[in-house]
Coordinates of C-alpha atoms in Angstrom, one line a residue:
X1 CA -64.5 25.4 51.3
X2 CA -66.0 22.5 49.2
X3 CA -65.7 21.6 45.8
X4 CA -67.8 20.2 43.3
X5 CA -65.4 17.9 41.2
X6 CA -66.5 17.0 37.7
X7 CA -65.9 13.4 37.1
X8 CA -63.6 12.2 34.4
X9 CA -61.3 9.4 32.9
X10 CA -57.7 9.2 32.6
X11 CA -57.0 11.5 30.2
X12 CA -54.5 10.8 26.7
X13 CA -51.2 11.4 27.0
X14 CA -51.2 14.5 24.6
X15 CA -53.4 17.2 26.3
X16 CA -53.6 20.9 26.8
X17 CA -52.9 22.3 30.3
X18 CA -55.2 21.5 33.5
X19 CA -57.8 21.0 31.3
X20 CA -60.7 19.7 33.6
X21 CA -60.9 22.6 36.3
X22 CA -65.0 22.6 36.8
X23 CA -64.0 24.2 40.0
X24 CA -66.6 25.9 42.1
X25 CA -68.6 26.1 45.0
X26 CA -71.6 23.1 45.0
X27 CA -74.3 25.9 46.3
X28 CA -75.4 26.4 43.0
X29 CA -75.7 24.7 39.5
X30 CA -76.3 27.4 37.0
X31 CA -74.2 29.7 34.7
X32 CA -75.2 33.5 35.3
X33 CA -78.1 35.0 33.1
X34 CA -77.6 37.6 30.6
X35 CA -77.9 40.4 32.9
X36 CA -75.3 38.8 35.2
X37 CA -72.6 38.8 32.7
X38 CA -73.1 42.7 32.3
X39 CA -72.0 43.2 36.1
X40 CA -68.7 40.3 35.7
X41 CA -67.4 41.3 32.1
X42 CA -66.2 44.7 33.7
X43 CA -64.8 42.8 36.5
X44 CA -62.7 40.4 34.2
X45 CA -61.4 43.6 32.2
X46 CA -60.3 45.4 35.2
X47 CA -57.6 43.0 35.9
X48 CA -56.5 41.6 32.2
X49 CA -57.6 44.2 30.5
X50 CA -59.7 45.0 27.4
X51 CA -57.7 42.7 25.1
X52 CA -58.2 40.1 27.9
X53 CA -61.6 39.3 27.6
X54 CA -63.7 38.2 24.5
X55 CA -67.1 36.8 24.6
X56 CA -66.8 36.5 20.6
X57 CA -68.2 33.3 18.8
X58 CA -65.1 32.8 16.8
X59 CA -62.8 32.8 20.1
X60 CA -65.5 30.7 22.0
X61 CA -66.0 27.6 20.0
X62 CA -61.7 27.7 19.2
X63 CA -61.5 27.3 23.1
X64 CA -64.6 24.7 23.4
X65 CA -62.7 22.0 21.4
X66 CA -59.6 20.0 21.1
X67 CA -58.6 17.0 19.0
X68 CA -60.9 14.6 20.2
X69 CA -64.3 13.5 18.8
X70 CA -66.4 15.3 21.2
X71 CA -68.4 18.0 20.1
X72 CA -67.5 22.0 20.4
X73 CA -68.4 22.8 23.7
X74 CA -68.1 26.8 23.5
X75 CA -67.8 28.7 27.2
X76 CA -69.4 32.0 27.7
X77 CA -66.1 34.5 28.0
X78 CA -62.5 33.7 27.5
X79 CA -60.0 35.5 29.4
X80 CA -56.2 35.4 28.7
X81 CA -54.5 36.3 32.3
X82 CA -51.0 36.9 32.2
X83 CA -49.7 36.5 36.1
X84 CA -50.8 34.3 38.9
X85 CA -52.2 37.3 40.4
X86 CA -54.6 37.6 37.4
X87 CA -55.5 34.0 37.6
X88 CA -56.3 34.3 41.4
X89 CA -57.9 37.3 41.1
X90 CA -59.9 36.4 38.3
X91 CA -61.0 32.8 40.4
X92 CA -62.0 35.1 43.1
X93 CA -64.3 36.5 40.6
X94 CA -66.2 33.3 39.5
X95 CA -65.9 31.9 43.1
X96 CA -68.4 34.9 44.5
X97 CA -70.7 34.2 41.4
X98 CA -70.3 30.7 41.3
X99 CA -69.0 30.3 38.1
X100 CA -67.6 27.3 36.3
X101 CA -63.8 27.8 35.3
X102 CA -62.2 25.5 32.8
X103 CA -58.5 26.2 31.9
X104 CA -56.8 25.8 28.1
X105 CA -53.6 25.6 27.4
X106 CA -52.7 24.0 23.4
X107 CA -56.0 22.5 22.9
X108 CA -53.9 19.4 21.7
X109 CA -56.7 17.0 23.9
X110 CA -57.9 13.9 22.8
X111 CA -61.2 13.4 25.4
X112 CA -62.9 16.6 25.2
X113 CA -61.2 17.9 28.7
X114 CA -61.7 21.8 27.5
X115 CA -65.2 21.4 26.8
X116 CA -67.5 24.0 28.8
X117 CA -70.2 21.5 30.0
X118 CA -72.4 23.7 31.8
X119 CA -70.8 27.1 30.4
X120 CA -68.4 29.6 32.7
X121 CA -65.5 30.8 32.0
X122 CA -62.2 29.5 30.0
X123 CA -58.8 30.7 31.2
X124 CA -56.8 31.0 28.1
X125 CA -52.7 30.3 29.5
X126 CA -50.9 31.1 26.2
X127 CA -49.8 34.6 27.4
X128 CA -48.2 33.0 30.9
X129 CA -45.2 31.7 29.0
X130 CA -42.2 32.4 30.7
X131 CA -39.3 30.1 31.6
X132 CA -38.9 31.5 35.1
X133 CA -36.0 29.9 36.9
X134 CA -33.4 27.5 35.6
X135 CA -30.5 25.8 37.5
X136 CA -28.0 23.9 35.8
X137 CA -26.9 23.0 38.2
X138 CA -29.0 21.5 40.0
X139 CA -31.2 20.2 37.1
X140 CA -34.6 21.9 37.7
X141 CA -36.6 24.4 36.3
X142 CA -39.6 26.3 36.4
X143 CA -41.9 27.7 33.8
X144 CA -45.5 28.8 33.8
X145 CA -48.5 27.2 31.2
X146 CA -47.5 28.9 28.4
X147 CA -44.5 26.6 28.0
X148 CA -44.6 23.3 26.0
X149 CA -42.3 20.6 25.9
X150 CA -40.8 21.8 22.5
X151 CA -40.4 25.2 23.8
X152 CA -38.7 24.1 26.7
X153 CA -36.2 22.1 25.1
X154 CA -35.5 24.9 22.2
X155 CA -34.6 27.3 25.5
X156 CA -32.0 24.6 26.9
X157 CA -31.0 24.0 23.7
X158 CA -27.2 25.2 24.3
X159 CA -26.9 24.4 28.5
X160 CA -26.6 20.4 27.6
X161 CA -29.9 19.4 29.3
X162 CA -33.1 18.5 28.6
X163 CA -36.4 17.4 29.5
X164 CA -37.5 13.9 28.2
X165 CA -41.2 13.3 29.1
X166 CA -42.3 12.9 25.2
X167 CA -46.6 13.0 25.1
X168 CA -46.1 13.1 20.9
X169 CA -48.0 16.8 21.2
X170 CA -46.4 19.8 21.9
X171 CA -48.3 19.9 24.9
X172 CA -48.4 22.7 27.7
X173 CA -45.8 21.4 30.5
X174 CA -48.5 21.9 33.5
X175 CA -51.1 21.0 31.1
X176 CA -48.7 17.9 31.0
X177 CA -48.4 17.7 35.0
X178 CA -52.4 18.0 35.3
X179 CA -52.7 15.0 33.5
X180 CA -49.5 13.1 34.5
X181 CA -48.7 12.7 30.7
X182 CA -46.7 10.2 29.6
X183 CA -44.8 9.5 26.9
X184 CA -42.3 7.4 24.3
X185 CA -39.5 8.3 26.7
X186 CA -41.2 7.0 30.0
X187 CA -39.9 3.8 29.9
X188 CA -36.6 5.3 30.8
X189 CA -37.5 8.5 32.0
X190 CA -40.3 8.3 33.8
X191 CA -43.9 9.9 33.4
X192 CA -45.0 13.4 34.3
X193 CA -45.1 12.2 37.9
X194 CA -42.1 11.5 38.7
X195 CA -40.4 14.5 37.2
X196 CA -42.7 17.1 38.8
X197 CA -40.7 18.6 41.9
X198 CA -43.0 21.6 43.0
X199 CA -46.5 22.8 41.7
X200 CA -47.7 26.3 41.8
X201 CA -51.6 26.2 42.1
X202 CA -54.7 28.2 42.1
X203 CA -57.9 26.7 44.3
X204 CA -61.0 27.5 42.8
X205 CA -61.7 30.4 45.7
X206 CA -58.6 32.2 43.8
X207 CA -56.1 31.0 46.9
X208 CA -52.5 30.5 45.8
X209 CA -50.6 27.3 47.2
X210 CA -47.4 25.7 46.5
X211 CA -47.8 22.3 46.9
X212 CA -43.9 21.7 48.5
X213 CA -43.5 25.0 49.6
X214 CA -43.1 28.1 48.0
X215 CA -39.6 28.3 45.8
X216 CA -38.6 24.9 46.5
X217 CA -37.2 22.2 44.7
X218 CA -36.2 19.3 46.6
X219 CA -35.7 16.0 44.8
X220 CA -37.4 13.8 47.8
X221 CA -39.1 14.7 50.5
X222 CA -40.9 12.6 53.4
X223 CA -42.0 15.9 55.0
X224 CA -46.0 16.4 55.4
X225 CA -48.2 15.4 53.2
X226 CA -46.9 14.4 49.4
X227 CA -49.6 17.6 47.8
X228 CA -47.6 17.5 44.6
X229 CA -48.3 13.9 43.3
X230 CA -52.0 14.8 44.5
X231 CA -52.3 17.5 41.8
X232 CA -50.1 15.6 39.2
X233 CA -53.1 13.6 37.3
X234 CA -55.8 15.6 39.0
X235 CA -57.1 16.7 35.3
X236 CA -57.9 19.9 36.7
X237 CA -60.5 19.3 39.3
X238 CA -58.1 20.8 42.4
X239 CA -57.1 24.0 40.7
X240 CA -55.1 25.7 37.9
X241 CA -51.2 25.2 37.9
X242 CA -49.8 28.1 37.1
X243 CA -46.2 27.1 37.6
X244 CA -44.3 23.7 37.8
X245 CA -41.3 22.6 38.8
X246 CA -39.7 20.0 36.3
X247 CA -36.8 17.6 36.8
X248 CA -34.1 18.0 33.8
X249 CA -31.4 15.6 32.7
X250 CA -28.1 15.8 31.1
X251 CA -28.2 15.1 27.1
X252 CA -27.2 12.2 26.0
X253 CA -23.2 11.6 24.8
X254 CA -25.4 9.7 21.9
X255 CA -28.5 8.5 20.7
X256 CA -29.6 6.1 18.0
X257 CA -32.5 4.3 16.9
X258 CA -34.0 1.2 14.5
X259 CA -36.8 -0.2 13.2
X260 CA -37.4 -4.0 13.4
X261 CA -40.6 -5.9 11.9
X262 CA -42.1 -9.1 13.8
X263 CA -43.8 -11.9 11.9
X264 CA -46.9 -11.7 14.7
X265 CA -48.2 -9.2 17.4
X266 CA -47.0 -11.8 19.6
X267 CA -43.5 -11.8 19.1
X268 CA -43.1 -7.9 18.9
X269 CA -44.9 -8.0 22.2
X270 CA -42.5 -11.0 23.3
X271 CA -39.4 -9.4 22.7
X272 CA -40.4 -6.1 24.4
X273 CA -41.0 -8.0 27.7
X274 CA -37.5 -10.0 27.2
X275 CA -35.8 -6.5 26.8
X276 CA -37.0 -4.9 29.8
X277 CA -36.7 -8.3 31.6
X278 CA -32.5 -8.3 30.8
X279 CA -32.3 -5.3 31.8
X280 CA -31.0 -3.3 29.3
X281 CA -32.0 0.5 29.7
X282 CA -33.7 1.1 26.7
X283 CA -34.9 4.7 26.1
X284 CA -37.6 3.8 23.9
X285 CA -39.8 1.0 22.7
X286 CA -42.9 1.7 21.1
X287 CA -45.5 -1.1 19.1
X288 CA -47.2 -0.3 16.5
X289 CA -49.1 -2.9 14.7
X290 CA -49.5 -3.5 10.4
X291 CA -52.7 -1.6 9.9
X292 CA -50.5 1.8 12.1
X293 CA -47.2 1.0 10.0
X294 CA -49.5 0.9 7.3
X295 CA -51.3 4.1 8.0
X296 CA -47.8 5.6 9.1
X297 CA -46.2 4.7 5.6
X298 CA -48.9 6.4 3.7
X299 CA -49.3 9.5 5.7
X300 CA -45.5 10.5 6.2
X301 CA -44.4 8.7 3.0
X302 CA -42.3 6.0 4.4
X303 CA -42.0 2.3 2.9
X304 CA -41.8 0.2 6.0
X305 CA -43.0 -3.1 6.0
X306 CA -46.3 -3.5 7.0
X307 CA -46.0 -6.1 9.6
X308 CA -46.3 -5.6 13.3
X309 CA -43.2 -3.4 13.9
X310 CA -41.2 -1.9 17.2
X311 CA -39.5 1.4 17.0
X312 CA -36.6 1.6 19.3
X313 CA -33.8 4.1 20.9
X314 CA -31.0 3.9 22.6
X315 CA -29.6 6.4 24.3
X316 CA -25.4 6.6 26.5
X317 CA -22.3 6.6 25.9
X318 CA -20.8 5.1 22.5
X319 CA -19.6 2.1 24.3
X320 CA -22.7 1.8 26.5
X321 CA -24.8 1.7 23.3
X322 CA -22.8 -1.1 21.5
X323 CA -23.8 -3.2 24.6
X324 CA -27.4 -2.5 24.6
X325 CA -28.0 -3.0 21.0
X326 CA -26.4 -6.1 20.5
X327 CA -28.3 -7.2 23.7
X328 CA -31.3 -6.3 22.1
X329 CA -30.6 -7.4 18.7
X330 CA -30.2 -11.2 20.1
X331 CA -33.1 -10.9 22.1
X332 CA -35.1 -9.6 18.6
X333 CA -33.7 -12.0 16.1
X334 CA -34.1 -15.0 18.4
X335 CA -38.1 -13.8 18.0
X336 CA -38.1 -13.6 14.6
X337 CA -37.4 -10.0 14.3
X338 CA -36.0 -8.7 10.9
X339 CA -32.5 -6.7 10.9
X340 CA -32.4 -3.1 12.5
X341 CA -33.1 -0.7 10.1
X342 CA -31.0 2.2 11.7
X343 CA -31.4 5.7 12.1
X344 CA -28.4 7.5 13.5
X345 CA -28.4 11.1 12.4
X346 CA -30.9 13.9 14.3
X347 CA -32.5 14.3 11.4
X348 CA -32.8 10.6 10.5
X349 CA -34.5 9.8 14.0
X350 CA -36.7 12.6 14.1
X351 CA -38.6 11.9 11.2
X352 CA -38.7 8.2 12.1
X353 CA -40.2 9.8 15.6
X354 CA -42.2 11.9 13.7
X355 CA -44.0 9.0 12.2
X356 CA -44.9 7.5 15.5
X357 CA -46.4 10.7 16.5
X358 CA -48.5 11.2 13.9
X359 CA -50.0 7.9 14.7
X360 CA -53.5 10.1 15.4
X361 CA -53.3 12.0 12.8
X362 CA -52.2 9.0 10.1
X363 CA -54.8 7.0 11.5
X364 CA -57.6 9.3 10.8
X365 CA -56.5 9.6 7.1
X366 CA -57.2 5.7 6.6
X367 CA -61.2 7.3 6.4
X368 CA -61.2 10.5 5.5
X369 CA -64.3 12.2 6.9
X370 CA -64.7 10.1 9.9
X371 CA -63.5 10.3 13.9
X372 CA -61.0 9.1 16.0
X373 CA -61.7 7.8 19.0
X374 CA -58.9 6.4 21.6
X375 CA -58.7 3.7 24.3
X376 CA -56.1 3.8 26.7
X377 CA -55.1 1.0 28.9
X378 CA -52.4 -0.1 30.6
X379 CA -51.7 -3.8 32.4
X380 CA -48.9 -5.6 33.9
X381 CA -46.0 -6.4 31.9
X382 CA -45.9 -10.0 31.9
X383 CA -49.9 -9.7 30.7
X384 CA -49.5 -7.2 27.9
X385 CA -48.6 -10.0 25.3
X386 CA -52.1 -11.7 25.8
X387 CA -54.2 -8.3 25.9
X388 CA -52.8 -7.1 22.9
X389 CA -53.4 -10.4 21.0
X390 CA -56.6 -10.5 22.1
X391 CA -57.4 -6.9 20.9
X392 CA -56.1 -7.5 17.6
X393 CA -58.3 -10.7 17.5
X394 CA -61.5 -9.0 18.8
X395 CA -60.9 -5.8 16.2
X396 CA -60.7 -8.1 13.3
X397 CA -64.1 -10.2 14.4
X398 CA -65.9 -6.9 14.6
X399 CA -64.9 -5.4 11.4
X400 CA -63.9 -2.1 13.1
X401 CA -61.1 -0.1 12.2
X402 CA -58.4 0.5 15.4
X403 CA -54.6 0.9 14.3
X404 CA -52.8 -0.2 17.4
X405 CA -50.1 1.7 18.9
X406 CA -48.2 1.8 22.4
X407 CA -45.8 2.8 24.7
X408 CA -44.9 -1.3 25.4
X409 CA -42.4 -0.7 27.5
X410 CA -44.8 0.2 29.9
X411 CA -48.0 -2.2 29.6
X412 CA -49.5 0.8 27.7
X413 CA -51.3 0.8 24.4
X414 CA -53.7 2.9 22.5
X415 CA -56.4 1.6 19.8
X416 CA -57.5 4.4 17.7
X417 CA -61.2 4.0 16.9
X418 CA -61.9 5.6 13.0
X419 CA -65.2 6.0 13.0
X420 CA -68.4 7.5 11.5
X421 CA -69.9 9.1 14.0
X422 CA -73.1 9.3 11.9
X423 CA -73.2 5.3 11.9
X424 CA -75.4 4.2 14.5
X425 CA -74.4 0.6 14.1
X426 CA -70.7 1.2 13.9
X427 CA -71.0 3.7 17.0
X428 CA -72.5 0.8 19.0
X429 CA -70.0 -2.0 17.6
X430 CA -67.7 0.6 18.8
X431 CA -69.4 1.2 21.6
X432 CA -69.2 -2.8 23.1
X433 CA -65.4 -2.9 22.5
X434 CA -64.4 -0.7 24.4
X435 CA -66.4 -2.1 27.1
X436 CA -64.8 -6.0 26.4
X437 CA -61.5 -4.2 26.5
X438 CA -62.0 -2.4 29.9
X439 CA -63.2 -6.0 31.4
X440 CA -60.5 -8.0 30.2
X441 CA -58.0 -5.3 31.3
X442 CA -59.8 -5.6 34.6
X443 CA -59.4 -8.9 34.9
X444 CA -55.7 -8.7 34.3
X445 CA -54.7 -6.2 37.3

């Protein structure tokens, strides 16, 4: 069997579940006419049901968007399976007519992954949302598509672990393995990939596969080919993951974080490179430049400086964390850094978290009425002071509005573009940074 794979970028670390399945056979390139949807709708209720299947405008168009800029991209039936039977036996379906099948989860995307292209059919995930195996263990579990990160966490809540991958949305968990999210936590944790054990996955003729073997969870394995870290980032053009296999890790004895202003882009950036380089093993260390902090302060009513800022936590023992933050503290102030601000209490960090991620959302109310539009890049470490600096620099020579924000301890940084899509001009302008951004990142790898 062949696919046809639809191509697509990287997608943003906050997105729904395997978003991009365009999955089908290449022999043909249309939807079904009117009078072929009379002879599949009966098919599709037959195995979810009548409440299953809706082919209303209302449910369409919710399942045709996300929280990107793209347009609504309705498909022509949504179906809300409930077992990886359904889901195979409802692939079978659009495999013998040739029909496109495009998977949702939360809808939380930020590149128009759900959008129905070419029409077919959406497989809404929601009602697969059971935590299916958990071993303490042995630090695993599995869940289907229905679970997101929050929702995971809430049901470990009292067994002392947890699962740190930390997209900012409260993103579908395979939705999260599709895309090989990442995170504010990846810096210590890791991204989606390497916290995916085992991947349970429908191919687009409606065959069922587990990519390391059927109810296994090995923590390495050199055995055969590596399928799992094939489907992890795969955006959906393999198949639909309908379960996943996630690494867990004990909670930390503690946790704290601060805030520390910068005088320039440069030494924010500076002293995130000297933190990693020392070695300490910082949890999280996220940029966020003054026209973000700015945009933060307003949205979640906070009265940080607005200078270029890092946001930072620590996470180990008591004693392990006195270490680490003095560590970091020299490294800071030695860069011009201002005092930490601390936040020690749960309730203290998470709103400070909170801010970071509603970076999207704060950005977008700096222009009420317009779109936001986000780059993604990532480069080497030791090049991610210059990039950024030259960003910054190219952002302000333009005129164009593009809060900066990014997961530093990784080389990765967002610009989110606010703009009228109705403005031809600022479109283009728009348009042409992106582009000198991809080339100098280029240049940099």
């Amino acid at each position: 069997m062949t696919f046809a794979l639809r191509p697509t970028r990287r997608l943003y670390a906050h997105l729904s579940t395997s978003n991009f399945v365009q999955c089908r056979t290449i022999k043909k390139e249309h939807t079904l006419k009117n009078g072929g949807w009379e002879r599949v709708i009966p098919a599709f209720r037959s195995v979810c049901g009548e409440d299953g299947v809706s082919l209303g405008e209302a449910v369409r168009e919710q399942h045709g968007r996300d929280e990107s800029v793209h347009r609504c991209r309705p498909p022509d039936v949504v179906v809300w399976p409930r077992s990886v039977e359904e889901v195979s036996a409802l692939a079978k379906i659009c495999h013998h007519h040739h029909l496109h099948i495009i998977p949702f989860g939360t809808g939380t995307g930020l590149e128009g992954g759900v959008g129905a292209l070419k029409g077919g059919v959406c497989f809404s995930l929601r009602n697969m949302d059971r935590v299916l195996d958990l071993h303490q263990e042995d630090f695993d579990v599995s869940v289907e598509p229905g679970v997101t990160r929050k929702g995971l966490n809430s049901y470990l809540r009292d067994t002392g672990l947890w699962f740190p991958v930390d997209p900012g949305a409260d993103a579908s968990l395979c939705g999260m393995a599709a895309t090989s999210a990442s995170g504010t936590n990846a810096v210590r944790y890791g991204t989606m990939r390497e916290n995916v054990l085992n991947l349970e996955v429908v191919l687009a003729d409606g065959s069922i596969i587990h990519t390391a073997g059927r109810g296994r969870r090995p923590r390495k394995t050199s055995a055969g080919y590596n399928l799992t870290n094939l489907f992890v980032g795969s955006e959906g053009t393999l198949g639909v993951i309908t379960k996943t296999t996630l690494r867990l890790y004990g909670v930390p004895e503690a946790m704290v974080s601060a805030v520390c202003t910068f005088p320039s882009v440069q030494a924010a950036v500076d002293s995130t490179v000297q933190v990693l380089q020392t070695g300490v093993p910082i949890a999280r260390i996220e940029f966020l430049d003054d026209v973000m902090i700015d945009a933060c302060n307003s949205f979640n009513s906070l009265s940080y400086p607005v200078a270029p800022t890092l946001f930072l936590e620590f996470h180990g023992t008591e004693k392990s964390l006195e270490e680490q933050v003095t560590v970091t503290e020299e490294i800071t102030q030695a860069n011009g850094g201002s005092d930490f601000s601390w936040a020690r209490d749960a309730e203290t960090r998470g709103r400070l978290w909170k801010a970071r991620h509603d970076a999207w959302y704060a950005a977008l109310a700096l222009r009420p009425g317009c779109k936001a539009y986000s780059t993604d890049v990532c480069v080497p470490l030791s090049r991610l002071p210059q990039i950024i600096v030259e960003t910054k620099e190219d952002l302000m020579l333009n005129g164009l509005t593009g809060p900066i924000a990014g997961h530093v301890g990784d080389g990765n940084f967002h610009c989110i573009m606010v703009m009228d899509p109705n403005d031809q001009d600022e479109v283009i302008r728009v348009h042409e940074f992106t582009e000198r951004l991809a080339s100098s990142v280029s240049l940099m790898l």
